[in-house]
PDB file of C-alpha atoms and ligand atoms in Angstrom:
ATOM      1  CA  MET A 246      -0.103  -0.613   0.241  1.00  0.00           C
ATOM      2  CA  THR A 247       1.841   3.902  -0.585  1.00  0.00           C
ATOM      3  CA  ALA A 248      -0.640   6.027   1.435  1.00  0.00           C
ATOM      4  CA  SER A 249      -0.447   5.889   5.188  1.00  0.00           C
ATOM      5  CA  HIS A 250      -3.624   7.134   7.567  1.00  0.00           C
ATOM      6  CA  THR A 251      -1.501  10.368   7.552  1.00  0.00           C
ATOM      7  CA  GLY A 252      -1.814  10.932   3.911  1.00  0.00           C
ATOM      8  CA  SER A 253       1.948  10.638   3.707  1.00  0.00           C
ATOM      9  CA  TYR A 254       2.827   8.942   0.678  1.00  0.00           C
ATOM     10  CA  GLU A 255       5.309   5.498   0.839  1.00  0.00           C
ATOM     11  CA  PRO A 256       6.351   4.956  -2.896  1.00  0.00           C
ATOM     12  CA  VAL A 257       6.169   2.273  -4.820  1.00  0.00           C
ATOM     13  CA  PHE A 258       9.225   1.240  -6.048  1.00  0.00           C
ATOM     14  CA  VAL A 259      11.695   0.969  -3.245  1.00  0.00           C
ATOM     15  CA  GLY A 260      13.062  -2.898  -1.820  1.00  0.00           C
ATOM     16  CA  THR A 261      12.001  -6.067  -3.810  1.00  0.00           C
ATOM     17  CA  VAL A 262       9.256  -3.906  -5.627  1.00  0.00           C
ATOM     18  CA  MET A 263      12.708  -2.201  -6.806  1.00  0.00           C
ATOM     19  CA  GLU A 264      14.568  -5.199  -8.339  1.00  0.00           C
ATOM     20  CA  GLU A 265      11.498  -6.114  -9.772  1.00  0.00           C
ATOM     21  CA  LEU A 266      11.474  -3.404 -11.815  1.00  0.00           C
ATOM     22  CA  GLN A 267      15.616  -3.670 -12.221  1.00  0.00           C
ATOM     23  CA  SER A 268      15.006  -7.017 -13.380  1.00  0.00           C
ATOM     24  CA  VAL A 269      12.026  -5.469 -16.401  1.00  0.00           C
ATOM     25  CA  LEU A 270      14.361  -2.986 -17.590  1.00  0.00           C
ATOM     26  CA  GLN A 271      17.178  -4.991 -18.482  1.00  0.00           C
ATOM     27  CA  ARG A 272      14.742  -6.659 -21.086  1.00  0.00           C
ATOM     28  CA  TYR A 273      13.678  -3.815 -22.398  1.00  0.00           C
ATOM     29  CA  PRO A 274      16.252  -1.051 -24.600  1.00  0.00           C
ATOM     30  CA  ASN A 275      15.227   1.796 -22.419  1.00  0.00           C
ATOM     31  CA  LYS A 276      13.328   3.105 -20.006  1.00  0.00           C
ATOM     32  CA  GLN A 277      10.303   4.834 -21.849  1.00  0.00           C
ATOM     33  CA  ALA A 278      10.036   1.056 -23.590  1.00  0.00           C
ATOM     34  CA  ALA A 279       9.410  -0.692 -20.343  1.00  0.00           C
ATOM     35  CA  LEU A 280       6.467   2.086 -19.453  1.00  0.00           C
ATOM     36  CA  LEU A 281       3.587  -0.400 -19.658  1.00  0.00           C
ATOM     37  CA  PRO A 282       5.256  -3.346 -17.058  1.00  0.00           C
ATOM     38  CA  THR A 283       6.043  -1.261 -14.448  1.00  0.00           C
ATOM     39  CA  LEU A 284       2.523   0.910 -14.321  1.00  0.00           C
ATOM     40  CA  TRP A 285       1.120  -3.199 -14.214  1.00  0.00           C
ATOM     41  CA  ILE A 286       3.747  -3.197 -11.345  1.00  0.00           C
ATOM     42  CA  ALA A 287       2.586  -0.143  -9.902  1.00  0.00           C
ATOM     43  CA  GLN A 288      -0.947  -1.397 -10.238  1.00  0.00           C
ATOM     44  CA  ARG A 289      -0.693  -4.595  -8.378  1.00  0.00           C
ATOM     45  CA  GLU A 290       1.121  -3.080  -5.528  1.00  0.00           C
ATOM     46  CA  HIS A 291      -1.366  -0.617  -4.633  1.00  0.00           C
ATOM     47  CA  GLY A 292      -4.774  -1.809  -6.376  1.00  0.00           C
ATOM     48  CA  TRP A 293      -4.551   1.406  -9.110  1.00  0.00           C
ATOM     49  CA  ILE A 294      -3.006   4.017 -10.520  1.00  0.00           C
ATOM     50  CA  SER A 295      -2.601   7.691  -8.686  1.00  0.00           C
ATOM     51  CA  ASP A 296      -2.039  10.654 -10.130  1.00  0.00           C
ATOM     52  CA  ARG A 297       1.103  10.411  -7.152  1.00  0.00           C
ATOM     53  CA  ILE A 298       1.855   6.533  -8.361  1.00  0.00           C
ATOM     54  CA  MET A 299       2.078   8.373 -12.088  1.00  0.00           C
ATOM     55  CA  ALA A 300       4.373  11.113 -10.912  1.00  0.00           C
ATOM     56  CA  GLU A 301       6.589   8.578  -9.859  1.00  0.00           C
ATOM     57  CA  VAL A 302       6.747   6.700 -12.165  1.00  0.00           C
ATOM     58  CA  ALA A 303       7.631   9.066 -14.426  1.00  0.00           C
ATOM     59  CA  GLU A 304      10.640   9.961 -12.344  1.00  0.00           C
ATOM     60  CA  VAL A 305      12.173   6.130 -12.024  1.00  0.00           C
ATOM     61  CA  LEU A 306      11.552   6.249 -15.864  1.00  0.00           C
ATOM     62  CA  GLY A 307      12.612   9.851 -16.612  1.00  0.00           C
ATOM     63  CA  LEU A 308       9.703  10.820 -18.196  1.00  0.00           C
ATOM     64  CA  THR A 309       7.083  13.254 -18.283  1.00  0.00           C
ATOM     65  CA  PRO A 310       4.342  13.128 -15.333  1.00  0.00           C
ATOM     66  CA  ALA A 311       2.464  13.575 -18.591  1.00  0.00           C
ATOM     67  CA  TYR A 312       3.072  11.147 -20.598  1.00  0.00           C
ATOM     68  CA  VAL A 313       2.846   9.044 -18.087  1.00  0.00           C
ATOM     69  CA  LYS A 314      -0.452   9.822 -17.649  1.00  0.00           C
ATOM     70  CA  GLY A 315      -1.924   9.677 -21.573  1.00  0.00           C
ATOM     71  CA  VAL A 316      -0.580   5.904 -21.377  1.00  0.00           C
ATOM     72  CA  VAL A 317      -2.841   5.241 -18.141  1.00  0.00           C
ATOM     73  CA  THR A 318      -5.848   7.195 -19.618  1.00  0.00           C
ATOM     74  CA  PHE A 319      -5.175   5.175 -23.097  1.00  0.00           C
ATOM     75  CA  TYR A 320      -5.108   1.353 -21.785  1.00  0.00           C
ATOM     76  CA  THR A 321      -8.577   0.091 -20.314  1.00  0.00           C
ATOM     77  CA  MET A 322      -6.742  -2.206 -18.011  1.00  0.00           C
ATOM     78  CA  TYR A 323      -4.921   0.657 -16.071  1.00  0.00           C
ATOM     79  CA  HIS A 324      -7.459   1.877 -12.808  1.00  0.00           C
ATOM     80  CA  GLN A 325      -7.308   5.447 -12.355  1.00  0.00           C
ATOM     81  CA  HIS A 326      -9.401   5.269  -9.317  1.00  0.00           C
ATOM     82  CA  PRO A 327      -9.963   2.105  -6.574  1.00  0.00           C
ATOM     83  CA  VAL A 328     -11.776  -0.773  -8.179  1.00  0.00           C
ATOM     84  CA  GLY A 329     -13.289  -4.369  -6.505  1.00  0.00           C
ATOM     85  CA  LYS A 330     -11.111  -7.366  -5.750  1.00  0.00           C
ATOM     86  CA  ASN A 331     -12.655  -8.823  -8.919  1.00  0.00           C
ATOM     87  CA  PHE A 332     -12.881  -6.427 -12.111  1.00  0.00           C
ATOM     88  CA  VAL A 333     -15.060  -7.318 -14.885  1.00  0.00           C
ATOM     89  CA  GLN A 334     -14.830  -6.259 -18.245  1.00  0.00           C
ATOM     90  CA  ILE A 335     -17.687  -6.910 -20.787  1.00  0.00           C
ATOM     91  CA  CYS A 336     -17.868  -5.550 -24.495  1.00  0.00           C
ATOM     92  CA  THR A 337     -20.864  -3.659 -24.912  1.00  0.00           C
ATOM     93  CA  THR A 338     -20.107  -2.439 -28.717  1.00  0.00           C
ATOM     94  CA  SER A 339     -22.399  -2.760 -30.909  1.00  0.00           C
ATOM     95  CA  PRO A 340     -22.083  -5.910 -32.453  1.00  0.00           C
ATOM     96  CA  CYS A 341     -22.162  -7.848 -28.835  1.00  0.00           C
ATOM     97  CA  ASN A 342     -24.985  -5.350 -28.046  1.00  0.00           C
ATOM     98  CA  ILE A 343     -26.961  -6.888 -30.600  1.00  0.00           C
ATOM     99  CA  CYS A 344     -26.589 -10.416 -29.554  1.00  0.00           C
ATOM    100  CA  GLY A 345     -27.451  -9.204 -25.243  1.00  0.00           C
ATOM    101  CA  ALA A 346     -24.772  -7.285 -23.541  1.00  0.00           C
ATOM    102  CA  GLU A 347     -27.108  -5.136 -21.849  1.00  0.00           C
ATOM    103  CA  GLY A 348     -29.014  -8.672 -19.954  1.00  0.00           C
ATOM    104  CA  VAL A 349     -25.074  -9.777 -19.349  1.00  0.00           C
ATOM    105  CA  VAL A 350     -24.186  -6.013 -17.696  1.00  0.00           C
ATOM    106  CA  LYS A 351     -27.653  -5.807 -15.771  1.00  0.00           C
ATOM    107  CA  ALA A 352     -27.280  -9.557 -14.051  1.00  0.00           C
ATOM    108  CA  PHE A 353     -23.920  -9.036 -13.047  1.00  0.00           C
ATOM    109  CA  LEU A 354     -24.354  -5.620 -11.564  1.00  0.00           C
ATOM    110  CA  GLU A 355     -27.450  -7.672 -10.179  1.00  0.00           C
ATOM    111  CA  HIS A 356     -25.813 -10.565  -8.859  1.00  0.00           C
ATOM    112  CA  THR A 357     -22.835  -9.028  -6.960  1.00  0.00           C
ATOM    113  CA  GLY A 358     -24.656  -5.981  -6.158  1.00  0.00           C
ATOM    114  CA  ALA A 359     -22.130  -3.393  -7.814  1.00  0.00           C
ATOM    115  CA  GLY A 360     -25.587  -1.719  -8.794  1.00  0.00           C
ATOM    116  CA  ASP A 361     -23.897   0.809 -11.379  1.00  0.00           C
ATOM    117  CA  ALA A 362     -21.099  -0.012 -14.156  1.00  0.00           C
ATOM    118  CA  GLY A 363     -18.190   1.640 -12.673  1.00  0.00           C
ATOM    119  CA  ALA A 364     -18.920   1.284  -9.674  1.00  0.00           C
ATOM    120  CA  THR A 365     -18.071  -1.471  -6.534  1.00  0.00           C
ATOM    121  CA  SER A 366     -20.438  -3.062  -5.118  1.00  0.00           C
ATOM    122  CA  PRO A 367     -20.615  -3.055  -1.260  1.00  0.00           C
ATOM    123  CA  ASP A 368     -17.946  -5.355  -0.131  1.00  0.00           C
ATOM    124  CA  GLY A 369     -15.547  -4.715  -1.806  1.00  0.00           C
ATOM    125  CA  LYS A 370     -15.757  -7.644  -4.157  1.00  0.00           C
ATOM    126  CA  TRP A 371     -16.841  -6.065  -7.816  1.00  0.00           C
ATOM    127  CA  THR A 372     -16.821  -3.719  -9.923  1.00  0.00           C
ATOM    128  CA  ILE A 373     -18.191  -4.434 -13.531  1.00  0.00           C
ATOM    129  CA  VAL A 374     -17.384  -2.007 -16.292  1.00  0.00           C
ATOM    130  CA  GLU A 375     -18.659  -1.924 -19.723  1.00  0.00           C
ATOM    131  CA  VAL A 376     -15.737  -2.141 -22.339  1.00  0.00           C
ATOM    132  CA  GLU A 377     -15.370  -1.927 -26.367  1.00  0.00           C
ATOM    133  CA  CYS A 378     -14.536  -4.713 -28.004  1.00  0.00           C
ATOM    134  CA  LEU A 379     -12.711  -6.686 -26.866  1.00  0.00           C
ATOM    135  CA  GLY A 380     -11.817  -8.729 -29.893  1.00  0.00           C
ATOM    136  CA  ALA A 381     -14.017 -11.994 -29.064  1.00  0.00           C
ATOM    137  CA  CYS A 382     -17.095 -11.005 -31.457  1.00  0.00           C
ATOM    138  CA  GLY A 383     -18.041 -14.510 -32.509  1.00  0.00           C
ATOM    139  CA  PHE A 384     -18.332 -15.543 -28.422  1.00  0.00           C
ATOM    140  CA  ALA A 385     -20.549 -12.276 -28.006  1.00  0.00           C
ATOM    141  CA  THR A 386     -21.246 -11.073 -25.073  1.00  0.00           C
ATOM    142  CA  PRO A 387     -17.420 -12.008 -24.260  1.00  0.00           C
ATOM    143  CA  VAL A 388     -16.940 -10.815 -20.408  1.00  0.00           C
ATOM    144  CA  LEU A 389     -12.960 -10.348 -18.937  1.00  0.00           C
ATOM    145  CA  LEU A 390     -12.526 -10.727 -15.470  1.00  0.00           C
ATOM    146  CA  SER A 391      -9.462  -9.449 -13.613  1.00  0.00           C
ATOM    147  CA  MET A 392      -8.773 -11.323 -10.197  1.00  0.00           C
ATOM    148  CA  ILE A 393      -6.781  -8.951  -8.550  1.00  0.00           C
ATOM    149  CA  ASN A 394      -3.681 -10.776  -7.112  1.00  0.00           C
ATOM    150  CA  ASP A 395      -5.131 -14.091  -8.115  1.00  0.00           C
ATOM    151  CA  ARG A 396      -5.770 -16.632 -11.242  1.00  0.00           C
ATOM    152  CA  ALA A 397      -7.034 -16.571 -13.944  1.00  0.00           C
ATOM    153  CA  ILE A 398     -10.193 -18.420 -14.003  1.00  0.00           C
ATOM    154  CA  ILE A 399     -12.620 -19.971 -16.476  1.00  0.00           C
ATOM    155  CA  GLY A 400     -16.232 -21.377 -15.619  1.00  0.00           C
ATOM    156  CA  HIS A 401     -19.951 -21.153 -14.896  1.00  0.00           C
ATOM    157  CA  LEU A 402     -19.810 -17.474 -14.200  1.00  0.00           C
ATOM    158  CA  THR A 403     -22.671 -17.384 -11.698  1.00  0.00           C
ATOM    159  CA  LEU A 404     -20.903 -20.140  -9.619  1.00  0.00           C
ATOM    160  CA  ILE A 405     -17.529 -17.663 -10.315  1.00  0.00           C
ATOM    161  CA  ILE A 406     -19.749 -14.787  -8.346  1.00  0.00           C
ATOM    162  CA  GLY A 407     -21.101 -17.136  -6.034  1.00  0.00           C
ATOM    163  CA  ASN A 408     -17.396 -18.122  -4.244  1.00  0.00           C
ATOM    164  CA  SER A 409     -15.183 -14.809  -5.078  1.00  0.00           C
TER     165      SER A 409
HETATM  166  S1  FES B 748     -17.758  -6.998 -30.462  1.00  0.00           S
HETATM  167 FE1  FES B 748     -17.450  -7.233 -28.474  1.00  0.00          FE
HETATM  168  S2  FES B 748     -16.025  -8.694 -28.290  1.00  0.00           S
HETATM  169 FE2  FES B 748     -15.954  -7.524 -30.724  1.00  0.00          FE
END
């Protein structure tokens, strides 16, 4: 965790996390090229990427905070606010909408208690978001489930929701 109860900032890239970053950097031709995996590490450690974390990433990679923010805001895989333990992305682009995506979103919101798309359930377990094409149009409606600090799972969705 990077923010203490007093509101002071605790850097992400210290100790073993900094060692991991140094290892990652060795696989790339320059620090800028390692921005995506660096952000991924930051998100794994903190759960989401705040403006302060973007500034830290910019500092450790020798980039501007504006450049880092541009990348974070471009990719939906980076969270710009706290999310639930389980982050669910549902494609609601036209082809999937024709195949019932709105019903899938509604079912997730009801079964998880999240209430509204983009909001997190009161128990902190679920955040459901609508996204653009997930590249699985032939299987409409695709659902991408990311378990924070956990493994990917495949199975019957009502069982997954019930066991999480
Ligand atoms: S339009 Fe939904 S996955 Fe492509």
